[in-house]
Amino acid sequence: MPSSQSAAEVRPIRKVLVANRGEIALRVMRTCRERGIATVAVYSAPDRTAPHVRMADEAYLLGPAPSSESYLKQETILEVAAAAGVDAIHPGYGFLSENADFAEACADAGITFIGPSPDAIRAMGDKTAARAMMQEAGVPMAPGTPDAIADAEEAAGAAEEIGYPVLIKAAAGGGGKGMRVVREAANLHRALEMAQSEAQSAFGDGRVFVEKYIDQPRHVEIQILADAHGHTVHLFERECSIQRRHQKVVEEAPSPIVTPDLRERMGQAAVDAAAACGYVNAGTVEFLVDADRHFYFMEMNTRLQVEHPVTEWITGVDLVAEQLRVAEGRPLAFAQEDLRINGHAIECRIYAEDPASGFLPDPGPLHRHAPPSGPGVRVDAGVEEGGDVLIHYDPMISKLTTWGATRDVAVRRMDRALAEYAIAGVQTTIPFCRFVMQHEGFRSGEMSTHFVDQEFTPDALAPTDAGLRRAVAAAAVLAHTHQQQTAEPPTPVNGKGLIQLSNWKKHRRAY
Ligand code: MV4
């Protein structure tokens, strides 16, 4: 652990380049502004009018729309960083945030990468290396092979020893690619070949390993923060079981199933996991939790995550401010015993996707964007009214988070905020999120990672007869109002012929 670093090695950050776009770029710049740190935006050609460009003190064009020619262009970003004279680069999430080579290139250029070391990113990127490291640190894990398996024979032996069902996972994995459940020996060979070829084409690395399959698990993750002085704390858990196709849709903190005792054990395991790889900065340790509340290490995310606001709500900690602080080489401002959970927070991710037709992305112009407000509501939006949800990038419009003193208050508040949210121009996941908020299983806190597949069908969003009648009535009123406003005002007549309207009346009628 690099506890030998002293306060003398503090490198103040005065100017930050944010190597990202959308809501996360705005999120990072907001904290920079509060802390008196200058900000530099980078952007692709179609993003020239995007909100993150306007929020920054300076902005530089990277290239055309495709990420590979803009937000992933390492050399261009480093050239901008040098030209603008920044001290640090914040990568946000996605893009270059978990790219060890980029973190290394920043260090080589004398620029602080606001994230963990290249070694920590590399160690956690390889799932078998991460497994070995976690085993060593005593972090609970599902039984499995310590290394990638060489052939079908070795896989069969391992599966026999672990006991079916087993899961074949890609060593370079993440996002469920190259993953196959095997329930009986007869299916192992085929599943192995499919997993290997899928991993090869997705990651250019066909290595796979075998793990005990945990059925109907919950996804519970622990937020950690670590400084360069040997202090690591956890900021409790987030429940992220409401996902579809490995994309989280609803998250909350704390988890309705985590007891104080389980929280302490999972928190300690996450702190041990981080310490084992010399982790500095913000990170997340993901666990699977089974029906008996046993927990198993899944993977570690070496970045600030999309769902970090729910943790900020319940702890009062500004995670970006802490990232900046530890990146400067200063110690964390608080210890574990200073942290408490206050109330409950929920996040709904609002995507430009159509839940009625398989969640197909629906990019396009945002003719209207009127986010909700009021008590306990936070909106982190990346697009504004009059702007566009671009086809080239993730179609997330915003993250809507609510806080309540209890889970029930936070859920009701979310349903109210979703009802208040007005978006026109694209289809959104708002109706789907309302379905979740009103679902008995969700309300009772009983859900697994299979929730969406098991509980949701598009008919759940089909309009009711009453809803259709209301829509028809609203359309008729709108058409009538429009006609009234655009028609020529009737010409008043008196006994002598035409009269002149007063200017006041004339203008009032024109509206
Ligand atoms: C598992 C699992 C069950 N048992 N591992 C999915 C993404 C990848 N990072 C790991 N994943 C899983 N690993 C064992 N041993 C079930 C999943 C899984 C899952 C995990 C979290 C959230 C959603 C999921 C959906 C399907 C499968």
Coordinates of C-alpha atoms and ligand atoms in Angstrom, one line a residue:
M1 CA 0.0 0.0 0.0
P2 CA 1.5 3.4 -0.9
S3 CA 1.2 4.8 2.6
S4 CA 4.7 6.1 2.3
Q5 CA 3.4 9.0 0.3
S6 CA 3.5 12.2 2.4
A7 CA 1.6 15.4 2.4
A8 CA 4.6 17.0 0.7
E9 CA 3.5 15.2 -2.5
V10 CA 0.2 17.1 -2.8
R11 CA -0.2 18.3 -6.4
P12 CA -3.0 20.9 -6.5
I13 CA -5.5 20.6 -9.3
R14 CA -6.4 24.0 -10.8
K15 CA -7.7 23.0 -14.2
V16 CA -9.4 19.8 -15.3
L17 CA -10.1 18.4 -18.8
V18 CA -13.3 16.4 -18.8
A19 CA -12.8 13.6 -21.4
N20 CA -16.5 12.8 -21.7
R21 CA -19.9 14.2 -22.8
G22 CA -23.5 14.4 -21.6
E23 CA -24.7 14.3 -18.0
I24 CA -21.4 13.0 -16.5
A25 CA -19.4 15.7 -18.0
L26 CA -21.8 18.3 -16.5
R27 CA -21.7 16.5 -13.2
V28 CA -17.9 16.7 -13.0
M29 CA -17.8 20.3 -14.1
R30 CA -20.3 21.3 -11.5
T31 CA -18.1 20.2 -8.6
C32 CA -15.0 21.7 -10.3
R33 CA -16.9 25.1 -10.5
E34 CA -17.8 24.8 -6.8
R35 CA -14.2 24.2 -5.9
G36 CA -12.8 27.0 -8.1
I37 CA -11.2 24.6 -10.6
A38 CA -11.2 25.7 -14.2
T39 CA -12.8 23.3 -16.7
V40 CA -12.0 22.2 -20.3
A41 CA -14.5 20.4 -22.5
V42 CA -13.7 18.3 -25.5
Y43 CA -16.4 17.5 -28.1
S44 CA -17.2 15.8 -31.3
A45 CA -18.6 17.7 -34.4
P46 CA -22.3 17.0 -33.7
D47 CA -21.8 17.9 -30.0
R48 CA -20.6 21.5 -30.8
T49 CA -23.8 22.9 -29.3
A50 CA -24.1 20.3 -26.5
P51 CA -24.6 21.6 -22.9
H52 CA -21.2 20.3 -21.7
V53 CA -19.5 22.5 -24.2
R54 CA -21.3 25.6 -22.9
M55 CA -20.7 24.8 -19.3
A56 CA -16.9 24.5 -19.6
D57 CA -14.6 27.5 -19.5
E58 CA -12.9 26.3 -22.7
A59 CA -13.9 23.7 -25.3
Y60 CA -11.9 21.9 -28.0
L61 CA -13.1 20.0 -31.0
L62 CA -11.8 16.4 -31.2
G63 CA -13.1 15.2 -34.5
P64 CA -16.2 13.7 -36.2
A65 CA -19.1 11.9 -34.5
P66 CA -17.8 8.3 -34.1
S67 CA -16.3 7.8 -30.6
S68 CA -13.3 6.1 -32.2
E69 CA -12.6 9.5 -33.9
S70 CA -13.5 11.7 -31.0
Y71 CA -14.0 10.7 -27.3
L72 CA -11.7 7.7 -27.7
K73 CA -8.8 9.6 -29.4
Q74 CA -6.2 9.4 -26.7
E75 CA -3.4 11.3 -28.5
T76 CA -5.8 14.2 -29.5
I77 CA -7.1 14.4 -26.0
L78 CA -3.6 14.6 -24.6
E79 CA -2.6 17.2 -27.1
V80 CA -5.6 19.3 -26.0
A81 CA -4.6 18.8 -22.3
A82 CA -1.1 20.0 -23.0
A83 CA -2.3 23.0 -25.1
A84 CA -4.9 24.0 -22.5
G85 CA -2.4 23.5 -19.6
V86 CA -4.6 21.3 -17.5
D87 CA -3.3 19.6 -14.3
A88 CA -5.7 16.6 -14.5
I89 CA -8.1 14.6 -16.7
H90 CA -11.4 13.3 -15.4
P91 CA -12.6 10.4 -17.7
G92 CA -16.2 10.1 -16.4
Y93 CA -17.6 6.6 -17.1
G94 CA -17.4 4.6 -20.4
F95 CA -15.0 5.8 -23.1
L96 CA -11.4 5.9 -21.6
S97 CA -12.4 5.6 -18.0
E98 CA -11.2 2.0 -17.6
N99 CA -8.4 2.1 -20.1
A100 CA -5.1 1.3 -18.3
D101 CA -3.0 2.5 -21.3
F102 CA -4.7 5.9 -21.3
A103 CA -4.1 6.2 -17.5
E104 CA -0.5 5.4 -18.1
A105 CA -0.2 7.9 -21.0
C106 CA -1.6 10.6 -18.8
A107 CA 1.0 9.9 -16.1
D108 CA 3.8 9.9 -18.8
A109 CA 2.6 13.3 -19.9
G110 CA 2.7 14.6 -16.3
I111 CA -1.0 14.9 -16.1
T112 CA -3.0 13.4 -13.1
F113 CA -5.5 10.8 -14.2
I114 CA -8.5 11.1 -11.9
G115 CA -8.9 7.4 -11.2
P116 CA -6.9 4.5 -9.9
S117 CA -3.4 3.4 -11.1
P118 CA -2.9 1.7 -14.5
D119 CA -1.9 -1.5 -12.5
A120 CA -5.2 -1.5 -10.5
I121 CA -7.2 -1.0 -13.7
R122 CA -5.4 -3.8 -15.5
A123 CA -5.7 -6.2 -12.5
M124 CA -9.4 -5.7 -12.3
G125 CA -9.9 -5.8 -16.1
D126 CA -8.8 -9.5 -16.2
K127 CA -11.4 -11.4 -14.3
T128 CA -9.2 -14.4 -13.6
A129 CA -6.4 -12.2 -12.3
A130 CA -9.0 -10.3 -10.2
R131 CA -10.3 -13.7 -8.8
A132 CA -6.8 -14.8 -7.8
M133 CA -6.2 -11.4 -6.1
M134 CA -9.5 -11.5 -4.2
Q135 CA -9.0 -15.1 -3.2
E136 CA -5.7 -14.1 -1.6
A137 CA -7.4 -11.1 0.2
G138 CA -10.0 -13.5 1.6
V139 CA -13.0 -11.9 -0.3
P140 CA -15.9 -14.4 -0.5
M141 CA -16.3 -15.8 -4.0
A142 CA -18.4 -18.5 -5.8
P143 CA -16.4 -21.7 -6.1
G144 CA -14.6 -21.8 -9.5
T145 CA -11.4 -22.4 -11.4
P146 CA -8.5 -20.2 -10.3
D147 CA -7.3 -19.7 -13.9
A148 CA -8.6 -19.9 -17.4
I149 CA -9.3 -23.4 -18.5
A150 CA -7.2 -25.1 -21.2
D151 CA -9.7 -27.5 -22.8
A152 CA -13.1 -29.3 -22.6
E153 CA -11.6 -32.1 -20.4
E154 CA -10.4 -29.6 -17.8
A155 CA -13.7 -27.8 -17.9
A156 CA -15.6 -31.1 -17.3
G157 CA -13.5 -32.0 -14.4
A158 CA -13.9 -28.5 -12.8
A159 CA -17.7 -28.5 -13.4
E160 CA -17.9 -32.0 -11.8
E161 CA -16.0 -30.8 -8.7
I162 CA -17.9 -27.5 -8.4
G163 CA -21.3 -29.2 -9.1
Y164 CA -23.9 -28.2 -11.7
P165 CA -25.3 -25.7 -12.6
V166 CA -22.1 -23.9 -13.5
L167 CA -21.5 -20.7 -15.4
I168 CA -18.8 -20.2 -18.1
K169 CA -17.4 -16.7 -18.0
A170 CA -15.0 -14.8 -20.2
A171 CA -11.7 -13.8 -18.5
A172 CA -11.7 -10.5 -20.4
G173 CA -15.5 -10.3 -19.7
G174 CA -18.0 -7.9 -18.4
G175 CA -21.5 -7.1 -19.7
G176 CA -22.5 -10.8 -19.9
K177 CA -20.7 -11.4 -23.2
G178 CA -19.1 -14.9 -23.5
M179 CA -21.2 -16.1 -20.6
R180 CA -23.1 -19.5 -20.6
V181 CA -25.1 -21.3 -18.0
V182 CA -24.6 -25.1 -18.1
R183 CA -27.1 -27.2 -16.1
E184 CA -25.8 -30.7 -17.0
A185 CA -22.6 -32.3 -18.2
A186 CA -24.1 -33.2 -21.6
N187 CA -24.3 -29.5 -22.6
L188 CA -20.9 -28.4 -21.4
H189 CA -18.9 -29.0 -24.5
R190 CA -21.1 -26.9 -26.8
A191 CA -21.5 -24.1 -24.2
L192 CA -17.8 -24.0 -23.8
E193 CA -17.2 -23.6 -27.5
M194 CA -19.9 -20.9 -27.8
A195 CA -18.5 -19.0 -24.8
Q196 CA -15.0 -19.1 -26.2
S197 CA -15.9 -17.9 -29.7
E198 CA -18.1 -15.2 -28.3
A199 CA -15.3 -14.0 -26.0
Q200 CA -12.8 -14.1 -28.8
S201 CA -14.9 -11.9 -31.1
A202 CA -16.0 -9.5 -28.4
F203 CA -12.7 -9.0 -26.6
G204 CA -10.1 -10.6 -28.9
D205 CA -9.4 -12.9 -26.0
G206 CA -11.1 -16.3 -25.9
R207 CA -10.0 -17.3 -22.4
V208 CA -12.9 -18.5 -20.1
F209 CA -13.2 -19.9 -16.6
V210 CA -15.9 -21.8 -14.8
E211 CA -17.8 -20.7 -11.7
K212 CA -20.7 -22.1 -9.6
Y213 CA -23.9 -20.6 -11.0
I214 CA -25.8 -18.6 -8.4
D215 CA -29.5 -18.8 -9.4
Q216 CA -31.8 -15.7 -9.1
P217 CA -29.1 -13.6 -7.5
R218 CA -29.4 -10.0 -6.5
H219 CA -26.8 -7.5 -7.7
V220 CA -25.5 -5.5 -4.7
E221 CA -22.4 -3.3 -5.0
I222 CA -20.3 -1.4 -2.5
Q223 CA -19.0 2.1 -3.2
I224 CA -15.5 2.6 -1.9
L225 CA -13.1 5.6 -1.6
A226 CA -9.4 5.3 -1.1
D227 CA -6.6 7.9 -0.7
A228 CA -2.9 7.6 -1.2
H229 CA -2.2 7.5 2.5
G230 CA -3.5 4.0 3.1
H231 CA -7.1 4.9 4.1
T232 CA -10.0 3.1 2.4
V233 CA -13.6 3.5 3.4
H234 CA -16.9 2.2 2.0
L235 CA -20.0 4.3 1.5
F236 CA -22.5 1.4 1.9
E237 CA -24.3 -0.5 -0.8
R238 CA -26.4 0.1 -3.9
E239 CA -29.0 -2.4 -5.0
C240 CA -28.9 -2.8 -8.8
S241 CA -31.0 -5.9 -9.5
I242 CA -33.5 -4.1 -11.9
Q243 CA -31.5 -4.5 -15.1
R244 CA -32.2 -5.6 -18.7
R245 CA -29.6 -7.2 -20.9
H246 CA -26.9 -6.2 -18.3
Q247 CA -28.1 -2.6 -18.5
K248 CA -29.2 -1.2 -15.1
V249 CA -32.5 0.7 -15.2
V250 CA -33.4 1.3 -11.6
E251 CA -30.9 1.5 -8.6
E252 CA -31.3 2.3 -5.0
A253 CA -29.4 2.8 -1.8
P254 CA -29.5 1.2 0.7
S255 CA -30.5 -2.3 -0.5
P256 CA -33.8 -3.4 1.0
I257 CA -32.3 -6.9 1.9
V258 CA -29.1 -5.8 3.4
T259 CA -29.0 -6.0 7.2
P260 CA -26.6 -4.0 9.4
D261 CA -24.5 -7.1 9.9
L262 CA -24.4 -8.1 6.2
R263 CA -23.6 -4.4 5.4
E264 CA -20.6 -4.5 7.7
R265 CA -19.3 -7.7 6.3
M266 CA -19.8 -6.7 2.6
G267 CA -18.3 -3.3 3.3
Q268 CA -15.2 -4.9 4.9
A269 CA -14.8 -7.3 2.0
A270 CA -15.0 -4.4 -0.4
V271 CA -12.4 -2.4 1.5
D272 CA -10.1 -5.6 1.6
A273 CA -10.6 -6.0 -2.2
A274 CA -9.6 -2.4 -2.8
A275 CA -6.6 -2.6 -0.5
A276 CA -5.4 -5.8 -2.1
C277 CA -4.8 -4.1 -5.4
G278 CA -3.4 -0.8 -4.0
Y279 CA -6.5 1.0 -5.0
V280 CA -6.7 4.8 -4.9
N281 CA -9.7 6.9 -5.9
A282 CA -13.4 6.0 -6.1
G283 CA -14.4 2.4 -7.0
T284 CA -17.2 -0.1 -6.8
V285 CA -17.0 -3.7 -5.8
E286 CA -19.9 -5.7 -7.2
F287 CA -21.3 -8.8 -5.4
L288 CA -24.0 -11.3 -6.1
V289 CA -26.2 -12.1 -3.2
D290 CA -28.1 -15.4 -3.1
A291 CA -31.5 -16.2 -1.5
D292 CA -29.7 -17.1 1.8
R293 CA -27.9 -13.8 1.8
H294 CA -24.5 -15.3 1.1
F295 CA -22.5 -12.9 -1.0
Y296 CA -19.9 -13.5 -3.7
F297 CA -17.4 -11.2 -5.4
M298 CA -18.3 -10.6 -9.0
E299 CA -16.1 -7.8 -10.3
M300 CA -14.6 -4.4 -9.4
N301 CA -15.4 -1.3 -11.5
T302 CA -12.5 1.1 -11.4
R303 CA -14.5 4.3 -12.2
L304 CA -17.1 6.7 -10.9
Q305 CA -20.4 4.9 -11.8
V306 CA -23.6 6.1 -13.4
E307 CA -25.6 5.4 -10.3
H308 CA -23.3 7.3 -7.9
P309 CA -26.0 9.9 -7.0
V310 CA -28.0 7.5 -4.8
T311 CA -24.9 7.1 -2.6
E312 CA -24.5 10.9 -2.5
W313 CA -28.1 11.3 -1.4
I314 CA -27.8 8.9 1.5
T315 CA -24.3 9.9 2.7
G316 CA -24.2 13.6 1.9
V317 CA -20.8 13.0 0.3
D318 CA -19.9 14.7 -3.0
L319 CA -18.0 11.8 -4.7
V320 CA -16.5 13.9 -7.4
A321 CA -15.1 16.3 -4.8
E322 CA -13.5 13.3 -3.0
Q323 CA -12.1 12.0 -6.3
L324 CA -10.4 15.4 -6.9
R325 CA -9.2 15.5 -3.3
V326 CA -7.5 12.1 -3.3
A327 CA -6.2 12.7 -6.8
E328 CA -4.4 15.8 -5.4
G329 CA -2.6 13.4 -3.0
R330 CA -4.5 14.7 0.0
P331 CA -6.0 12.3 2.6
L332 CA -9.8 11.6 2.7
A333 CA -11.7 14.2 4.7
F334 CA -13.5 11.5 6.8
A335 CA -13.1 8.1 8.4
Q336 CA -15.4 5.1 8.3
E337 CA -17.0 6.0 11.6
D338 CA -18.0 9.4 10.3
L339 CA -20.3 7.9 7.7
R340 CA -24.0 7.2 8.3
I341 CA -26.9 6.2 6.1
N342 CA -29.6 9.0 6.0
G343 CA -32.9 7.8 4.5
H344 CA -33.3 6.1 1.1
A345 CA -32.6 7.1 -2.5
I346 CA -33.7 5.7 -5.9
E347 CA -32.4 6.3 -9.4
C348 CA -34.3 5.8 -12.6
R349 CA -32.4 6.1 -15.8
I350 CA -34.4 7.9 -18.5
Y351 CA -33.4 6.6 -21.9
A352 CA -34.6 7.5 -25.3
E353 CA -35.8 4.0 -25.9
D354 CA -39.2 2.5 -26.6
P355 CA -40.2 0.1 -23.9
A356 CA -43.2 -1.0 -25.9
S357 CA -41.0 -2.4 -28.7
G358 CA -38.2 -4.2 -27.0
F359 CA -36.4 -1.0 -25.8
L360 CA -35.2 -0.1 -29.2
P361 CA -33.2 3.2 -29.1
D362 CA -35.3 6.2 -30.3
P363 CA -32.8 9.0 -30.9
G364 CA -34.0 12.4 -32.2
P365 CA -34.9 15.9 -31.3
L366 CA -36.1 16.8 -27.8
H367 CA -38.9 19.1 -28.7
R368 CA -39.8 19.3 -25.0
H369 CA -37.8 18.5 -21.9
A370 CA -39.4 19.7 -18.7
P371 CA -37.9 17.7 -15.8
P372 CA -39.6 17.3 -12.5
S373 CA -38.6 19.3 -9.4
G374 CA -39.6 19.8 -5.8
P375 CA -38.7 18.2 -2.5
G376 CA -36.2 15.3 -2.7
V377 CA -35.7 15.4 -6.5
R378 CA -32.4 15.6 -8.4
V379 CA -32.1 15.5 -12.2
D380 CA -28.8 14.9 -13.9
A381 CA -29.6 15.6 -17.6
G382 CA -27.2 15.5 -20.5
V383 CA -29.5 16.9 -23.1
E384 CA -31.8 19.9 -23.0
E385 CA -35.0 21.0 -24.7
G386 CA -34.2 21.9 -28.3
G387 CA -31.2 19.6 -28.3
D388 CA -30.9 16.1 -29.8
V389 CA -30.4 12.6 -28.5
L390 CA -27.7 11.6 -31.0
I391 CA -27.6 8.2 -32.6
H392 CA -23.8 7.9 -32.1
Y393 CA -23.8 7.6 -28.4
D394 CA -25.6 6.1 -25.4
P395 CA -29.3 7.2 -25.6
M396 CA -29.6 8.1 -21.9
I397 CA -31.4 11.5 -21.5
S398 CA -31.1 11.9 -17.8
K399 CA -30.9 10.2 -14.4
L400 CA -33.8 11.0 -12.1
T401 CA -33.1 10.4 -8.5
T402 CA -35.3 10.9 -5.4
W403 CA -34.7 10.8 -1.7
G404 CA -37.1 10.0 1.1
A405 CA -36.7 9.5 4.9
T406 CA -38.0 5.9 4.2
R407 CA -37.9 3.7 1.1
D408 CA -41.7 4.0 0.7
V409 CA -41.5 7.8 0.6
A410 CA -38.6 7.7 -1.9
V411 CA -40.7 5.3 -4.1
R412 CA -43.8 7.4 -4.0
R413 CA -41.8 10.5 -4.7
M414 CA -40.2 8.8 -7.7
D415 CA -43.6 7.8 -9.1
R416 CA -44.7 11.5 -8.6
A417 CA -41.6 12.8 -10.3
L418 CA -41.9 10.4 -13.2
A419 CA -45.6 11.5 -13.7
E420 CA -44.4 15.2 -13.7
Y421 CA -41.6 14.6 -16.2
A422 CA -42.6 15.9 -19.7
I423 CA -40.6 14.8 -22.7
A424 CA -41.7 15.1 -26.3
G425 CA -39.9 14.1 -29.5
V426 CA -38.7 10.7 -28.5
Q427 CA -40.1 7.6 -26.8
T428 CA -38.7 7.1 -23.3
T429 CA -38.3 4.6 -20.5
I430 CA -40.5 6.8 -18.2
P431 CA -43.6 4.5 -18.5
F432 CA -41.4 1.5 -17.8
C433 CA -40.0 3.1 -14.7
R434 CA -43.5 3.9 -13.5
F435 CA -44.4 0.2 -14.0
V436 CA -41.5 -0.7 -11.7
M437 CA -42.4 1.9 -9.1
Q438 CA -46.0 0.5 -9.0
H439 CA -45.1 -3.2 -9.0
E440 CA -45.9 -5.1 -5.8
G441 CA -42.7 -7.1 -6.0
F442 CA -40.6 -3.9 -6.2
R443 CA -42.6 -2.1 -3.6
S444 CA -42.0 -5.0 -1.2
G445 CA -38.3 -5.0 -2.0
E446 CA -38.4 -8.5 -3.3
M447 CA -36.6 -8.6 -6.7
S448 CA -33.7 -10.5 -8.4
T449 CA -31.7 -9.8 -11.5
H450 CA -34.5 -11.7 -13.4
F451 CA -37.1 -9.1 -12.4
V452 CA -37.5 -7.4 -15.8
D453 CA -37.6 -10.8 -17.7
Q454 CA -40.1 -12.3 -15.3
E455 CA -42.4 -9.4 -14.6
F456 CA -42.4 -7.1 -17.6
T457 CA -44.4 -7.5 -20.8
P458 CA -45.0 -4.5 -23.1
D459 CA -48.8 -5.0 -22.6
A460 CA -48.2 -3.6 -19.2
L461 CA -47.8 -0.2 -20.8
A462 CA -50.7 -0.5 -23.2
P463 CA -53.0 2.5 -22.8
T464 CA -56.2 1.9 -20.9
D465 CA -59.6 2.8 -22.5
A466 CA -59.8 5.8 -20.1
G467 CA -56.3 6.8 -21.1
L468 CA -57.2 6.7 -24.8
R469 CA -60.4 8.8 -24.2
R470 CA -58.3 11.4 -22.3
A471 CA -55.7 11.5 -25.2
V472 CA -58.4 11.9 -27.8
A473 CA -60.1 14.7 -25.7
A474 CA -56.7 16.4 -25.2
A475 CA -56.0 16.3 -29.0
A476 CA -59.4 17.7 -29.8
V477 CA -58.9 20.6 -27.4
L478 CA -55.4 21.3 -28.8
A479 CA -56.7 21.3 -32.4
H480 CA -59.5 23.7 -31.4
T481 CA -57.2 26.0 -29.5
H482 CA -54.8 26.1 -32.4
Q483 CA -57.5 26.9 -34.9
Q484 CA -58.8 29.7 -32.7
Q485 CA -55.4 31.2 -32.4
T486 CA -54.5 31.1 -36.1
A487 CA -57.9 32.0 -37.6
E488 CA -58.5 35.7 -38.6
P489 CA -60.3 37.5 -35.8
P490 CA -64.0 38.0 -36.6
T491 CA -64.7 41.4 -38.0
P492 CA -66.9 43.4 -35.6
V493 CA -69.6 45.3 -37.4
N494 CA -72.0 48.1 -36.2
G495 CA -74.8 49.9 -38.0
K496 CA -72.3 52.1 -39.9
G497 CA -70.1 49.4 -41.2
L498 CA -66.6 48.3 -40.1
I499 CA -65.0 49.7 -37.0
Q500 CA -61.4 49.8 -35.9
L501 CA -60.5 47.4 -33.1
S502 CA -58.5 49.0 -30.3
N503 CA -54.8 48.0 -30.4
W504 CA -55.2 46.2 -27.1
K505 CA -57.9 44.0 -28.5
K506 CA -56.2 43.4 -31.8
H507 CA -53.0 42.2 -30.1
R508 CA -54.9 40.1 -27.5
R509 CA -56.7 38.3 -30.3
A510 CA -53.5 37.7 -32.1
Y511 CA -52.1 35.5 -29.3
Ligands
MV4_1 C1 -23.0 -14.6 -12.3 C2 -24.3 -15.0 -12.2 C3 -24.6 -16.1 -11.5 N1 -23.7 -16.9 -10.9 N2 -22.0 -15.4 -11.7 C4 -23.6 -11.0 -15.3 C5 -22.6 -10.0 -15.8 C6 -21.3 -10.5 -15.4 N3 -20.5 -9.4 -14.9 C7 -21.6 -11.4 -14.3 N4 -23.0 -11.8 -14.3 C8 -23.5 -12.8 -13.6 N5 -22.6 -13.6 -13.0 C9 -22.4 -16.5 -11.0 N6 -21.4 -17.3 -10.5 C10 -25.3 -14.2 -12.8 C11 -24.9 -13.1 -13.5 C12 -25.9 -12.3 -14.1 C13 -26.2 -11.0 -13.6 C14 -25.5 -10.4 -12.6 C15 -25.8 -9.1 -12.2 C16 -26.8 -8.5 -12.8 C17 -27.6 -9.0 -13.8 C18 -27.3 -10.3 -14.2 C19 -28.0 -10.9 -15.2 C20 -27.7 -12.1 -15.7 C21 -26.7 -12.8 -15.1

